[in-house]
Amino acid sequence: NKNYAHATGSIPNVSFEEIGGQEQAKKELKEALDFLIHREQISYYGIRPIKGILLSGPPGTGKTLMAKAAAHYTNSIFVSASGSEFVEKYVGIGAQRIRELFQHARKQAKKQQKSSAIVFIDEIDVIGGKREGSQHKEYDQTLNQLLTEMDGITTDQDVFVLVIAATNRKDMLDSALLRPGRFDRHITVNLPDKKARKQILELHIRNKPLAEDVNIEQIAKETFGFSGAQLESLTNEAAIYAMREKKKKIEHRHFSLAIDKVMMGEKIDRDTTQ
Ligand code: ATP
Protein backbone atom coordinates (compact mmCIF):
# COMPACT_ATOMS: atom_id res chain seq x y z
CA ASN A 1 0.00 0.00 0.00
CA LYS A 2 1.63 3.20 -1.16
CA ASN A 3 0.25 5.23 1.74
CA TYR A 4 2.69 3.65 4.12
CA ALA A 5 6.35 4.27 3.74
CA HIS A 6 7.28 1.17 5.68
CA ALA A 7 4.27 -1.13 5.57
CA THR A 8 5.88 -4.17 4.07
CA GLY A 9 3.75 -7.25 4.45
CA SER A 10 6.46 -9.87 4.71
CA ILE A 11 8.09 -11.84 7.50
CA PRO A 12 11.01 -9.83 8.91
CA ASN A 13 14.45 -11.27 8.94
CA VAL A 14 15.18 -10.22 12.54
CA SER A 15 15.34 -12.72 15.37
CA PHE A 16 15.45 -12.14 19.14
CA GLU A 17 19.12 -13.17 19.11
CA GLU A 18 19.91 -10.00 17.21
CA ILE A 19 18.63 -7.85 20.05
CA GLY A 20 21.26 -7.20 22.68
CA GLY A 21 20.28 -7.00 26.36
CA GLN A 22 16.57 -6.44 27.10
CA GLU A 23 16.39 -9.90 28.68
CA GLN A 24 13.32 -9.15 30.77
CA ALA A 25 11.46 -7.45 27.91
CA LYS A 26 12.29 -10.27 25.51
CA LYS A 27 11.11 -12.85 28.03
CA GLU A 28 7.80 -11.07 28.65
CA LEU A 29 7.24 -10.52 24.96
CA LYS A 30 7.89 -14.17 24.10
CA GLU A 31 5.47 -15.25 26.83
CA ALA A 32 2.77 -13.05 25.33
CA LEU A 33 3.56 -14.32 21.84
CA ASP A 34 3.19 -17.90 22.96
CA PHE A 35 -0.51 -17.05 23.32
CA LEU A 36 -0.56 -16.31 19.63
CA ILE A 37 1.38 -19.43 18.71
CA HIS A 38 -0.87 -21.67 20.81
CA ARG A 39 -4.14 -20.05 19.76
CA GLU A 40 -6.05 -23.31 19.64
CA GLN A 41 -5.11 -24.29 23.15
CA ILE A 42 -5.93 -20.80 24.38
CA SER A 43 -9.39 -20.98 22.91
CA TYR A 44 -9.93 -24.51 24.25
CA TYR A 45 -9.51 -23.18 27.77
CA GLY A 46 -11.66 -20.17 26.97
CA ILE A 47 -8.78 -17.80 27.55
CA ARG A 48 -9.12 -14.37 26.00
CA PRO A 49 -6.51 -13.95 23.23
CA ILE A 50 -3.99 -11.14 23.48
CA LYS A 51 -4.80 -8.52 20.88
CA GLY A 52 -2.49 -5.71 21.80
CA ILE A 53 0.98 -5.35 23.29
CA LEU A 54 2.39 -1.99 24.29
CA LEU A 55 6.13 -1.46 24.26
CA SER A 56 7.26 1.60 26.13
CA GLY A 57 10.68 3.06 26.67
CA PRO A 58 13.15 5.71 25.52
CA PRO A 59 13.92 6.29 21.80
CA GLY A 60 16.36 3.96 20.11
CA THR A 61 16.08 1.12 22.62
CA GLY A 62 14.97 -1.47 20.08
CA LYS A 63 11.17 -1.33 20.19
CA THR A 64 10.89 -1.61 16.42
CA LEU A 65 13.43 -4.46 16.44
CA MET A 66 11.37 -6.24 19.09
CA ALA A 67 8.18 -5.93 17.04
CA LYS A 68 9.97 -7.33 13.99
CA ALA A 69 11.47 -10.16 16.02
CA ALA A 70 7.96 -10.88 17.33
CA ALA A 71 6.72 -11.35 13.77
CA HIS A 72 9.71 -13.55 12.95
CA TYR A 73 9.16 -15.65 16.09
CA THR A 74 5.47 -16.21 15.34
CA ASN A 75 5.80 -16.59 11.57
CA SER A 76 3.54 -13.58 11.09
CA ILE A 77 3.28 -11.03 8.34
CA PHE A 78 4.62 -7.67 9.56
CA VAL A 79 3.16 -4.33 8.61
CA SER A 80 3.96 -1.05 10.28
CA ALA A 81 3.12 2.60 10.40
CA SER A 82 3.87 5.51 12.65
CA GLY A 83 1.19 7.39 14.59
CA SER A 84 2.16 10.61 12.87
CA GLU A 85 1.23 9.14 9.48
CA PHE A 86 -2.42 9.20 10.52
CA VAL A 87 -2.54 12.87 11.31
CA GLU A 88 -4.33 14.59 8.47
CA LYS A 89 -6.04 17.85 7.85
CA TYR A 90 -9.34 16.25 6.93
CA VAL A 91 -11.54 14.38 9.36
CA GLY A 92 -11.85 10.71 8.50
CA ILE A 93 -8.66 10.27 6.52
CA GLY A 94 -6.71 8.97 9.50
CA ALA A 95 -9.44 6.44 10.27
CA GLN A 96 -9.51 5.34 6.65
CA ARG A 97 -5.76 4.79 6.74
CA ILE A 98 -6.06 2.64 9.84
CA ARG A 99 -8.66 0.54 8.05
CA GLU A 100 -6.42 0.17 5.02
CA LEU A 101 -3.44 -0.80 7.14
CA PHE A 102 -5.35 -3.68 8.74
CA GLN A 103 -6.81 -4.71 5.40
CA HIS A 104 -3.33 -4.73 3.93
CA ALA A 105 -2.09 -6.96 6.77
CA ARG A 106 -4.92 -9.48 6.34
CA LYS A 107 -4.62 -9.52 2.58
CA GLN A 108 -0.88 -10.10 2.65
CA ALA A 109 -1.23 -12.87 5.22
CA LYS A 110 -3.83 -14.66 3.11
CA LYS A 111 -1.78 -14.23 -0.02
CA GLN A 112 1.26 -15.74 1.66
CA GLN A 113 -0.79 -18.38 3.45
CA LYS A 114 0.09 -17.23 6.95
CA SER A 115 -2.40 -17.51 9.76
CA SER A 116 -1.31 -14.38 11.61
CA ALA A 117 -0.15 -10.83 11.08
CA ILE A 118 1.42 -8.25 13.35
CA VAL A 119 0.50 -4.61 12.88
CA PHE A 120 3.16 -2.40 14.45
CA ILE A 121 2.24 1.19 15.27
CA ASP A 122 5.13 3.36 16.38
CA GLU A 123 4.44 6.63 18.26
CA ILE A 124 0.99 5.45 19.31
CA ASP A 125 0.74 8.49 21.61
CA VAL A 126 0.20 10.70 18.55
CA ILE A 127 -3.22 9.12 17.92
CA GLY A 128 -3.88 7.68 21.37
CA GLY A 129 -3.00 10.61 23.61
CA LYS A 130 -5.24 11.59 26.51
CA ARG A 131 -8.40 13.47 25.61
CA GLU A 132 -8.43 16.73 27.47
CA GLY A 133 -10.05 20.09 26.95
CA SER A 134 -10.80 20.86 23.32
CA GLN A 135 -10.97 17.51 21.66
CA HIS A 136 -9.81 17.02 18.15
CA LYS A 137 -12.36 15.11 16.12
CA GLU A 138 -9.85 13.78 13.64
CA TYR A 139 -7.74 12.13 16.35
CA ASP A 140 -10.81 10.61 17.99
CA GLN A 141 -11.99 9.00 14.78
CA THR A 142 -8.56 7.58 14.14
CA LEU A 143 -8.30 6.15 17.63
CA ASN A 144 -11.85 4.78 17.48
CA GLN A 145 -11.08 3.06 14.21
CA LEU A 146 -8.01 1.43 15.76
CA LEU A 147 -10.11 0.20 18.70
CA THR A 148 -12.78 -1.10 16.31
CA GLU A 149 -10.17 -3.01 14.36
CA MET A 150 -8.82 -4.50 17.57
CA ASP A 151 -12.27 -5.44 18.84
CA GLY A 152 -13.12 -7.11 15.56
CA ILE A 153 -9.89 -9.00 15.25
CA THR A 154 -11.17 -12.40 16.27
CA THR A 155 -14.04 -12.30 13.77
CA ASP A 156 -11.70 -13.09 10.88
CA GLN A 157 -11.27 -16.83 11.03
CA ASP A 158 -8.40 -17.00 8.59
CA VAL A 159 -5.99 -14.43 9.91
CA PHE A 160 -5.31 -13.43 13.50
CA VAL A 161 -4.03 -9.89 13.84
CA LEU A 162 -1.95 -8.82 16.82
CA VAL A 163 -1.23 -5.14 17.31
CA ILE A 164 2.06 -4.05 18.82
CA ALA A 165 2.33 -0.37 19.63
CA ALA A 166 5.32 1.61 20.82
CA THR A 167 5.60 4.82 22.77
CA ASN A 168 8.11 6.69 24.84
CA ARG A 169 5.30 8.48 26.70
CA LYS A 170 3.12 5.80 28.21
CA ASP A 171 1.75 8.23 30.80
CA MET A 172 0.22 10.28 27.97
CA LEU A 173 -1.98 7.47 26.65
CA ASP A 174 -5.77 7.55 26.79
CA SER A 175 -7.08 4.97 29.23
CA ALA A 176 -9.41 3.58 26.50
CA LEU A 177 -6.32 2.08 24.91
CA LEU A 178 -5.15 0.33 28.04
CA ARG A 179 -8.34 -1.52 28.90
CA PRO A 180 -8.48 -5.33 28.96
CA GLY A 181 -8.86 -6.72 25.46
CA ARG A 182 -6.89 -3.82 24.02
CA PHE A 183 -3.29 -3.02 24.90
CA ASP A 184 -3.40 -5.00 28.09
CA ARG A 185 0.16 -6.31 27.98
CA HIS A 186 2.70 -3.65 28.80
CA ILE A 187 6.36 -4.28 28.29
CA THR A 188 8.99 -1.79 29.35
CA VAL A 189 12.13 -1.44 27.33
CA ASN A 190 14.97 0.30 29.12
CA LEU A 191 18.28 1.90 28.25
CA PRO A 192 20.91 -0.84 28.29
CA ASP A 193 23.15 -1.38 31.33
CA LYS A 194 26.85 -2.07 30.91
CA LYS A 195 26.46 -5.76 30.20
CA ALA A 196 23.72 -5.08 27.66
CA ARG A 197 25.78 -2.32 26.04
CA LYS A 198 28.59 -4.80 25.59
CA GLN A 199 26.23 -7.29 23.97
CA ILE A 200 24.82 -4.65 21.64
CA LEU A 201 28.31 -3.47 20.67
CA GLU A 202 29.31 -7.05 19.96
CA LEU A 203 26.31 -7.51 17.68
CA HIS A 204 27.23 -4.44 15.68
CA ILE A 205 30.96 -5.13 15.27
CA ARG A 206 30.40 -8.65 13.95
CA ASN A 207 30.90 -7.58 10.35
CA LYS A 208 33.72 -5.09 10.99
CA PRO A 209 37.52 -5.52 10.87
CA LEU A 210 38.80 -4.81 14.40
CA ALA A 211 42.36 -4.18 15.56
CA GLU A 212 43.62 -6.23 18.49
CA ASP A 213 43.72 -3.27 20.85
CA VAL A 214 39.93 -2.75 20.78
CA ASN A 215 38.56 -3.19 24.28
CA ILE A 216 34.79 -3.63 24.07
CA GLU A 217 34.46 -3.91 27.84
CA GLN A 218 36.03 -0.47 28.17
CA ILE A 219 33.80 1.03 25.49
CA ALA A 220 30.75 -0.43 27.22
CA LYS A 221 31.93 1.22 30.43
CA GLU A 222 32.35 4.63 28.80
CA THR A 223 28.96 4.69 27.11
CA PHE A 224 26.69 5.04 30.12
CA GLY A 225 23.30 6.39 29.01
CA PHE A 226 23.71 5.38 25.36
CA SER A 227 20.75 3.74 23.66
CA GLY A 228 21.05 0.75 21.34
CA ALA A 229 20.64 3.08 18.39
CA GLN A 230 23.50 5.27 19.64
CA LEU A 231 25.72 2.24 20.15
CA GLU A 232 25.00 1.14 16.60
CA SER A 233 25.84 4.62 15.40
CA LEU A 234 29.06 4.58 17.45
CA THR A 235 30.35 1.40 15.77
CA ASN A 236 29.52 2.87 12.40
CA GLU A 237 31.33 6.16 13.16
CA ALA A 238 34.41 4.30 14.41
CA ALA A 239 34.55 2.42 11.11
CA ILE A 240 34.27 5.69 9.20
CA TYR A 241 37.23 7.17 11.15
CA ALA A 242 39.35 4.12 10.33
CA MET A 243 38.41 4.27 6.66
CA ARG A 244 39.25 7.96 6.43
CA GLU A 245 42.70 7.25 7.84
CA LYS A 246 43.02 4.36 5.37
CA LYS A 247 43.66 1.92 8.21
CA LYS A 248 42.95 -1.73 7.46
CA LYS A 249 41.54 -2.24 10.96
CA ILE A 250 39.38 -0.20 13.30
CA GLU A 251 41.45 0.71 16.38
CA HIS A 252 40.40 1.47 19.93
CA ARG A 253 41.08 5.19 19.50
CA HIS A 254 38.64 5.28 16.56
CA PHE A 255 35.99 4.13 19.00
CA SER A 256 37.05 6.83 21.48
CA LEU A 257 36.66 9.48 18.79
CA ALA A 258 33.30 8.01 17.84
CA ILE A 259 32.06 8.13 21.45
CA ASP A 260 32.81 11.86 21.51
CA LYS A 261 31.15 12.35 18.16
CA VAL A 262 27.93 10.56 19.16
CA MET A 263 27.83 12.45 22.48
CA MET A 264 28.41 15.75 20.66
CA GLY A 265 25.66 14.97 18.19
CA GLU A 266 23.29 14.46 21.09
CA LYS A 267 24.35 17.74 22.63
CA ILE A 268 23.80 19.63 19.37
CA ASP A 269 20.34 18.06 19.02
CA ARG A 270 19.47 19.15 22.53
CA ASP A 271 20.76 22.68 22.07
CA THR A 272 18.81 23.22 18.89
CA THR A 273 15.56 21.76 20.15
CA GLN A 274 15.46 23.69 23.41
P1 ATP B 1 12.28 4.87 18.36
O1 ATP B 1 11.53 4.96 19.66
O2 ATP B 1 13.20 6.03 18.13
O3 ATP B 1 11.43 4.50 17.19
P2 ATP B 1 13.12 2.16 18.77
O4 ATP B 1 13.07 1.88 20.22
O5 ATP B 1 12.04 1.64 17.90
O6 ATP B 1 13.34 3.68 18.55
P3 ATP B 1 14.83 0.74 16.98
O7 ATP B 1 14.33 1.47 15.78
O8 ATP B 1 14.38 -0.64 17.18
O9 ATP B 1 14.51 1.58 18.26
O10 ATP B 1 16.41 0.80 17.02
C1 ATP B 1 17.15 1.53 16.08
C2 ATP B 1 18.42 0.79 15.74
O11 ATP B 1 19.27 0.77 16.90
C3 ATP B 1 18.22 -0.66 15.40
O12 ATP B 1 17.99 -0.84 14.03
C4 ATP B 1 19.53 -1.29 15.84
O13 ATP B 1 20.54 -1.12 14.86
C5 ATP B 1 19.93 -0.47 17.05
N1 ATP B 1 19.49 -1.08 18.31
C6 ATP B 1 18.61 -0.53 19.21
N2 ATP B 1 18.46 -1.34 20.26
C7 ATP B 1 19.22 -2.42 20.04
C8 ATP B 1 19.47 -3.63 20.77
N3 ATP B 1 18.90 -3.85 21.96
N4 ATP B 1 20.30 -4.54 20.22
C9 ATP B 1 20.88 -4.32 19.03
N5 ATP B 1 20.69 -3.22 18.30
C10 ATP B 1 19.88 -2.26 18.79
CSV table of C-alpha atoms and ligand atoms in Angstrom, one decimal:
chain,number,residue,atom,x,y,z
A,1,ASN,CA,0.0,0.0,0.0
A,2,LYS,CA,1.6,3.2,-1.2
A,3,ASN,CA,0.3,5.2,1.7
A,4,TYR,CA,2.7,3.6,4.1
A,5,ALA,CA,6.3,4.3,3.7
A,6,HIS,CA,7.3,1.2,5.7
A,7,ALA,CA,4.3,-1.1,5.6
A,8,THR,CA,5.9,-4.2,4.1
A,9,GLY,CA,3.7,-7.2,4.5
A,10,SER,CA,6.5,-9.9,4.7
A,11,ILE,CA,8.1,-11.8,7.5
A,12,PRO,CA,11.0,-9.8,8.9
A,13,ASN,CA,14.5,-11.3,8.9
A,14,VAL,CA,15.2,-10.2,12.5
A,15,SER,CA,15.3,-12.7,15.4
A,16,PHE,CA,15.5,-12.1,19.1
A,17,GLU,CA,19.1,-13.2,19.1
A,18,GLU,CA,19.9,-10.0,17.2
A,19,ILE,CA,18.6,-7.9,20.0
A,20,GLY,CA,21.3,-7.2,22.7
A,21,GLY,CA,20.3,-7.0,26.4
A,22,GLN,CA,16.6,-6.4,27.1
A,23,GLU,CA,16.4,-9.9,28.7
A,24,GLN,CA,13.3,-9.1,30.8
A,25,ALA,CA,11.5,-7.4,27.9
A,26,LYS,CA,12.3,-10.3,25.5
A,27,LYS,CA,11.1,-12.9,28.0
A,28,GLU,CA,7.8,-11.1,28.7
A,29,LEU,CA,7.2,-10.5,25.0
A,30,LYS,CA,7.9,-14.2,24.1
A,31,GLU,CA,5.5,-15.3,26.8
A,32,ALA,CA,2.8,-13.0,25.3
A,33,LEU,CA,3.6,-14.3,21.8
A,34,ASP,CA,3.2,-17.9,23.0
A,35,PHE,CA,-0.5,-17.0,23.3
A,36,LEU,CA,-0.6,-16.3,19.6
A,37,ILE,CA,1.4,-19.4,18.7
A,38,HIS,CA,-0.9,-21.7,20.8
A,39,ARG,CA,-4.1,-20.1,19.8
A,40,GLU,CA,-6.1,-23.3,19.6
A,41,GLN,CA,-5.1,-24.3,23.2
A,42,ILE,CA,-5.9,-20.8,24.4
A,43,SER,CA,-9.4,-21.0,22.9
A,44,TYR,CA,-9.9,-24.5,24.2
A,45,TYR,CA,-9.5,-23.2,27.8
A,46,GLY,CA,-11.7,-20.2,27.0
A,47,ILE,CA,-8.8,-17.8,27.6
A,48,ARG,CA,-9.1,-14.4,26.0
A,49,PRO,CA,-6.5,-14.0,23.2
A,50,ILE,CA,-4.0,-11.1,23.5
A,51,LYS,CA,-4.8,-8.5,20.9
A,52,GLY,CA,-2.5,-5.7,21.8
A,53,ILE,CA,1.0,-5.4,23.3
A,54,LEU,CA,2.4,-2.0,24.3
A,55,LEU,CA,6.1,-1.5,24.3
A,56,SER,CA,7.3,1.6,26.1
A,57,GLY,CA,10.7,3.1,26.7
A,58,PRO,CA,13.1,5.7,25.5
A,59,PRO,CA,13.9,6.3,21.8
A,60,GLY,CA,16.4,4.0,20.1
A,61,THR,CA,16.1,1.1,22.6
A,62,GLY,CA,15.0,-1.5,20.1
A,63,LYS,CA,11.2,-1.3,20.2
A,64,THR,CA,10.9,-1.6,16.4
A,65,LEU,CA,13.4,-4.5,16.4
A,66,MET,CA,11.4,-6.2,19.1
A,67,ALA,CA,8.2,-5.9,17.0
A,68,LYS,CA,10.0,-7.3,14.0
A,69,ALA,CA,11.5,-10.2,16.0
A,70,ALA,CA,8.0,-10.9,17.3
A,71,ALA,CA,6.7,-11.4,13.8
A,72,HIS,CA,9.7,-13.5,13.0
A,73,TYR,CA,9.2,-15.6,16.1
A,74,THR,CA,5.5,-16.2,15.3
A,75,ASN,CA,5.8,-16.6,11.6
A,76,SER,CA,3.5,-13.6,11.1
A,77,ILE,CA,3.3,-11.0,8.3
A,78,PHE,CA,4.6,-7.7,9.6
A,79,VAL,CA,3.2,-4.3,8.6
A,80,SER,CA,4.0,-1.1,10.3
A,81,ALA,CA,3.1,2.6,10.4
A,82,SER,CA,3.9,5.5,12.6
A,83,GLY,CA,1.2,7.4,14.6
A,84,SER,CA,2.2,10.6,12.9
A,85,GLU,CA,1.2,9.1,9.5
A,86,PHE,CA,-2.4,9.2,10.5
A,87,VAL,CA,-2.5,12.9,11.3
A,88,GLU,CA,-4.3,14.6,8.5
A,89,LYS,CA,-6.0,17.9,7.8
A,90,TYR,CA,-9.3,16.2,6.9
A,91,VAL,CA,-11.5,14.4,9.4
A,92,GLY,CA,-11.8,10.7,8.5
A,93,ILE,CA,-8.7,10.3,6.5
A,94,GLY,CA,-6.7,9.0,9.5
A,95,ALA,CA,-9.4,6.4,10.3
A,96,GLN,CA,-9.5,5.3,6.7
A,97,ARG,CA,-5.8,4.8,6.7
A,98,ILE,CA,-6.1,2.6,9.8
A,99,ARG,CA,-8.7,0.5,8.1
A,100,GLU,CA,-6.4,0.2,5.0
A,101,LEU,CA,-3.4,-0.8,7.1
A,102,PHE,CA,-5.3,-3.7,8.7
A,103,GLN,CA,-6.8,-4.7,5.4
A,104,HIS,CA,-3.3,-4.7,3.9
A,105,ALA,CA,-2.1,-7.0,6.8
A,106,ARG,CA,-4.9,-9.5,6.3
A,107,LYS,CA,-4.6,-9.5,2.6
A,108,GLN,CA,-0.9,-10.1,2.7
A,109,ALA,CA,-1.2,-12.9,5.2
A,110,LYS,CA,-3.8,-14.7,3.1
A,111,LYS,CA,-1.8,-14.2,0.0
A,112,GLN,CA,1.3,-15.7,1.7
A,113,GLN,CA,-0.8,-18.4,3.4
A,114,LYS,CA,0.1,-17.2,6.9
A,115,SER,CA,-2.4,-17.5,9.8
A,116,SER,CA,-1.3,-14.4,11.6
A,117,ALA,CA,-0.2,-10.8,11.1
A,118,ILE,CA,1.4,-8.2,13.4
A,119,VAL,CA,0.5,-4.6,12.9
A,120,PHE,CA,3.2,-2.4,14.5
A,121,ILE,CA,2.2,1.2,15.3
A,122,ASP,CA,5.1,3.4,16.4
A,123,GLU,CA,4.4,6.6,18.3
A,124,ILE,CA,1.0,5.5,19.3
A,125,ASP,CA,0.7,8.5,21.6
A,126,VAL,CA,0.2,10.7,18.5
A,127,ILE,CA,-3.2,9.1,17.9
A,128,GLY,CA,-3.9,7.7,21.4
A,129,GLY,CA,-3.0,10.6,23.6
A,130,LYS,CA,-5.2,11.6,26.5
A,131,ARG,CA,-8.4,13.5,25.6
A,132,GLU,CA,-8.4,16.7,27.5
A,133,GLY,CA,-10.0,20.1,26.9
A,134,SER,CA,-10.8,20.9,23.3
A,135,GLN,CA,-11.0,17.5,21.7
A,136,HIS,CA,-9.8,17.0,18.2
A,137,LYS,CA,-12.4,15.1,16.1
A,138,GLU,CA,-9.8,13.8,13.6
A,139,TYR,CA,-7.7,12.1,16.4
A,140,ASP,CA,-10.8,10.6,18.0
A,141,GLN,CA,-12.0,9.0,14.8
A,142,THR,CA,-8.6,7.6,14.1
A,143,LEU,CA,-8.3,6.2,17.6
A,144,ASN,CA,-11.9,4.8,17.5
A,145,GLN,CA,-11.1,3.1,14.2
A,146,LEU,CA,-8.0,1.4,15.8
A,147,LEU,CA,-10.1,0.2,18.7
A,148,THR,CA,-12.8,-1.1,16.3
A,149,GLU,CA,-10.2,-3.0,14.4
A,150,MET,CA,-8.8,-4.5,17.6
A,151,ASP,CA,-12.3,-5.4,18.8
A,152,GLY,CA,-13.1,-7.1,15.6
A,153,ILE,CA,-9.9,-9.0,15.3
A,154,THR,CA,-11.2,-12.4,16.3
A,155,THR,CA,-14.0,-12.3,13.8
A,156,ASP,CA,-11.7,-13.1,10.9
A,157,GLN,CA,-11.3,-16.8,11.0
A,158,ASP,CA,-8.4,-17.0,8.6
A,159,VAL,CA,-6.0,-14.4,9.9
A,160,PHE,CA,-5.3,-13.4,13.5
A,161,VAL,CA,-4.0,-9.9,13.8
A,162,LEU,CA,-2.0,-8.8,16.8
A,163,VAL,CA,-1.2,-5.1,17.3
A,164,ILE,CA,2.1,-4.0,18.8
A,165,ALA,CA,2.3,-0.4,19.6
A,166,ALA,CA,5.3,1.6,20.8
A,167,THR,CA,5.6,4.8,22.8
A,168,ASN,CA,8.1,6.7,24.8
A,169,ARG,CA,5.3,8.5,26.7
A,170,LYS,CA,3.1,5.8,28.2
A,171,ASP,CA,1.8,8.2,30.8
A,172,MET,CA,0.2,10.3,28.0
A,173,LEU,CA,-2.0,7.5,26.6
A,174,ASP,CA,-5.8,7.5,26.8
A,175,SER,CA,-7.1,5.0,29.2
A,176,ALA,CA,-9.4,3.6,26.5
A,177,LEU,CA,-6.3,2.1,24.9
A,178,LEU,CA,-5.1,0.3,28.0
A,179,ARG,CA,-8.3,-1.5,28.9
A,180,PRO,CA,-8.5,-5.3,29.0
A,181,GLY,CA,-8.9,-6.7,25.5
A,182,ARG,CA,-6.9,-3.8,24.0
A,183,PHE,CA,-3.3,-3.0,24.9
A,184,ASP,CA,-3.4,-5.0,28.1
A,185,ARG,CA,0.2,-6.3,28.0
A,186,HIS,CA,2.7,-3.6,28.8
A,187,ILE,CA,6.4,-4.3,28.3
A,188,THR,CA,9.0,-1.8,29.4
A,189,VAL,CA,12.1,-1.4,27.3
A,190,ASN,CA,15.0,0.3,29.1
A,191,LEU,CA,18.3,1.9,28.3
A,192,PRO,CA,20.9,-0.8,28.3
A,193,ASP,CA,23.1,-1.4,31.3
A,194,LYS,CA,26.9,-2.1,30.9
A,195,LYS,CA,26.5,-5.8,30.2
A,196,ALA,CA,23.7,-5.1,27.7
A,197,ARG,CA,25.8,-2.3,26.0
A,198,LYS,CA,28.6,-4.8,25.6
A,199,GLN,CA,26.2,-7.3,24.0
A,200,ILE,CA,24.8,-4.7,21.6
A,201,LEU,CA,28.3,-3.5,20.7
A,202,GLU,CA,29.3,-7.0,20.0
A,203,LEU,CA,26.3,-7.5,17.7
A,204,HIS,CA,27.2,-4.4,15.7
A,205,ILE,CA,31.0,-5.1,15.3
A,206,ARG,CA,30.4,-8.7,14.0
A,207,ASN,CA,30.9,-7.6,10.4
A,208,LYS,CA,33.7,-5.1,11.0
A,209,PRO,CA,37.5,-5.5,10.9
A,210,LEU,CA,38.8,-4.8,14.4
A,211,ALA,CA,42.4,-4.2,15.6
A,212,GLU,CA,43.6,-6.2,18.5
A,213,ASP,CA,43.7,-3.3,20.8
A,214,VAL,CA,39.9,-2.8,20.8
A,215,ASN,CA,38.6,-3.2,24.3
A,216,ILE,CA,34.8,-3.6,24.1
A,217,GLU,CA,34.5,-3.9,27.8
A,218,GLN,CA,36.0,-0.5,28.2
A,219,ILE,CA,33.8,1.0,25.5
A,220,ALA,CA,30.7,-0.4,27.2
A,221,LYS,CA,31.9,1.2,30.4
A,222,GLU,CA,32.4,4.6,28.8
A,223,THR,CA,29.0,4.7,27.1
A,224,PHE,CA,26.7,5.0,30.1
A,225,GLY,CA,23.3,6.4,29.0
A,226,PHE,CA,23.7,5.4,25.4
A,227,SER,CA,20.7,3.7,23.7
A,228,GLY,CA,21.0,0.7,21.3
A,229,ALA,CA,20.6,3.1,18.4
A,230,GLN,CA,23.5,5.3,19.6
A,231,LEU,CA,25.7,2.2,20.1
A,232,GLU,CA,25.0,1.1,16.6
A,233,SER,CA,25.8,4.6,15.4
A,234,LEU,CA,29.1,4.6,17.4
A,235,THR,CA,30.4,1.4,15.8
A,236,ASN,CA,29.5,2.9,12.4
A,237,GLU,CA,31.3,6.2,13.2
A,238,ALA,CA,34.4,4.3,14.4
A,239,ALA,CA,34.6,2.4,11.1
A,240,ILE,CA,34.3,5.7,9.2
A,241,TYR,CA,37.2,7.2,11.2
A,242,ALA,CA,39.3,4.1,10.3
A,243,MET,CA,38.4,4.3,6.7
A,244,ARG,CA,39.2,8.0,6.4
A,245,GLU,CA,42.7,7.2,7.8
A,246,LYS,CA,43.0,4.4,5.4
A,247,LYS,CA,43.7,1.9,8.2
A,248,LYS,CA,42.9,-1.7,7.5
A,249,LYS,CA,41.5,-2.2,11.0
A,250,ILE,CA,39.4,-0.2,13.3
A,251,GLU,CA,41.4,0.7,16.4
A,252,HIS,CA,40.4,1.5,19.9
A,253,ARG,CA,41.1,5.2,19.5
A,254,HIS,CA,38.6,5.3,16.6
A,255,PHE,CA,36.0,4.1,19.0
A,256,SER,CA,37.0,6.8,21.5
A,257,LEU,CA,36.7,9.5,18.8
A,258,ALA,CA,33.3,8.0,17.8
A,259,ILE,CA,32.1,8.1,21.5
A,260,ASP,CA,32.8,11.9,21.5
A,261,LYS,CA,31.1,12.3,18.2
A,262,VAL,CA,27.9,10.6,19.2
A,263,MET,CA,27.8,12.4,22.5
A,264,MET,CA,28.4,15.7,20.7
A,265,GLY,CA,25.7,15.0,18.2
A,266,GLU,CA,23.3,14.5,21.1
A,267,LYS,CA,24.4,17.7,22.6
A,268,ILE,CA,23.8,19.6,19.4
A,269,ASP,CA,20.3,18.1,19.0
A,270,ARG,CA,19.5,19.2,22.5
A,271,ASP,CA,20.8,22.7,22.1
A,272,THR,CA,18.8,23.2,18.9
A,273,THR,CA,15.6,21.8,20.2
A,274,GLN,CA,15.5,23.7,23.4
B,1,ATP,P1,12.3,4.9,18.4
B,1,ATP,O1,11.5,5.0,19.7
B,1,ATP,O2,13.2,6.0,18.1
B,1,ATP,O3,11.4,4.5,17.2
B,1,ATP,P2,13.1,2.2,18.8
B,1,ATP,O4,13.1,1.9,20.2
B,1,ATP,O5,12.0,1.6,17.9
B,1,ATP,O6,13.3,3.7,18.5
B,1,ATP,P3,14.8,0.7,17.0
B,1,ATP,O7,14.3,1.5,15.8
B,1,ATP,O8,14.4,-0.6,17.2
B,1,ATP,O9,14.5,1.6,18.3
B,1,ATP,O10,16.4,0.8,17.0
B,1,ATP,C1,17.1,1.5,16.1
B,1,ATP,C2,18.4,0.8,15.7
B,1,ATP,O11,19.3,0.8,16.9
B,1,ATP,C3,18.2,-0.7,15.4
B,1,ATP,O12,18.0,-0.8,14.0
B,1,ATP,C4,19.5,-1.3,15.8
B,1,ATP,O13,20.5,-1.1,14.9
B,1,ATP,C5,19.9,-0.5,17.0
B,1,ATP,N1,19.5,-1.1,18.3
B,1,ATP,C6,18.6,-0.5,19.2
B,1,ATP,N2,18.5,-1.3,20.3
B,1,ATP,C7,19.2,-2.4,20.0
B,1,ATP,C8,19.5,-3.6,20.8
B,1,ATP,N3,18.9,-3.9,22.0
B,1,ATP,N4,20.3,-4.5,20.2
B,1,ATP,C9,20.9,-4.3,19.0
B,1,ATP,N5,20.7,-3.2,18.3
B,1,ATP,C10,19.9,-2.3,18.8
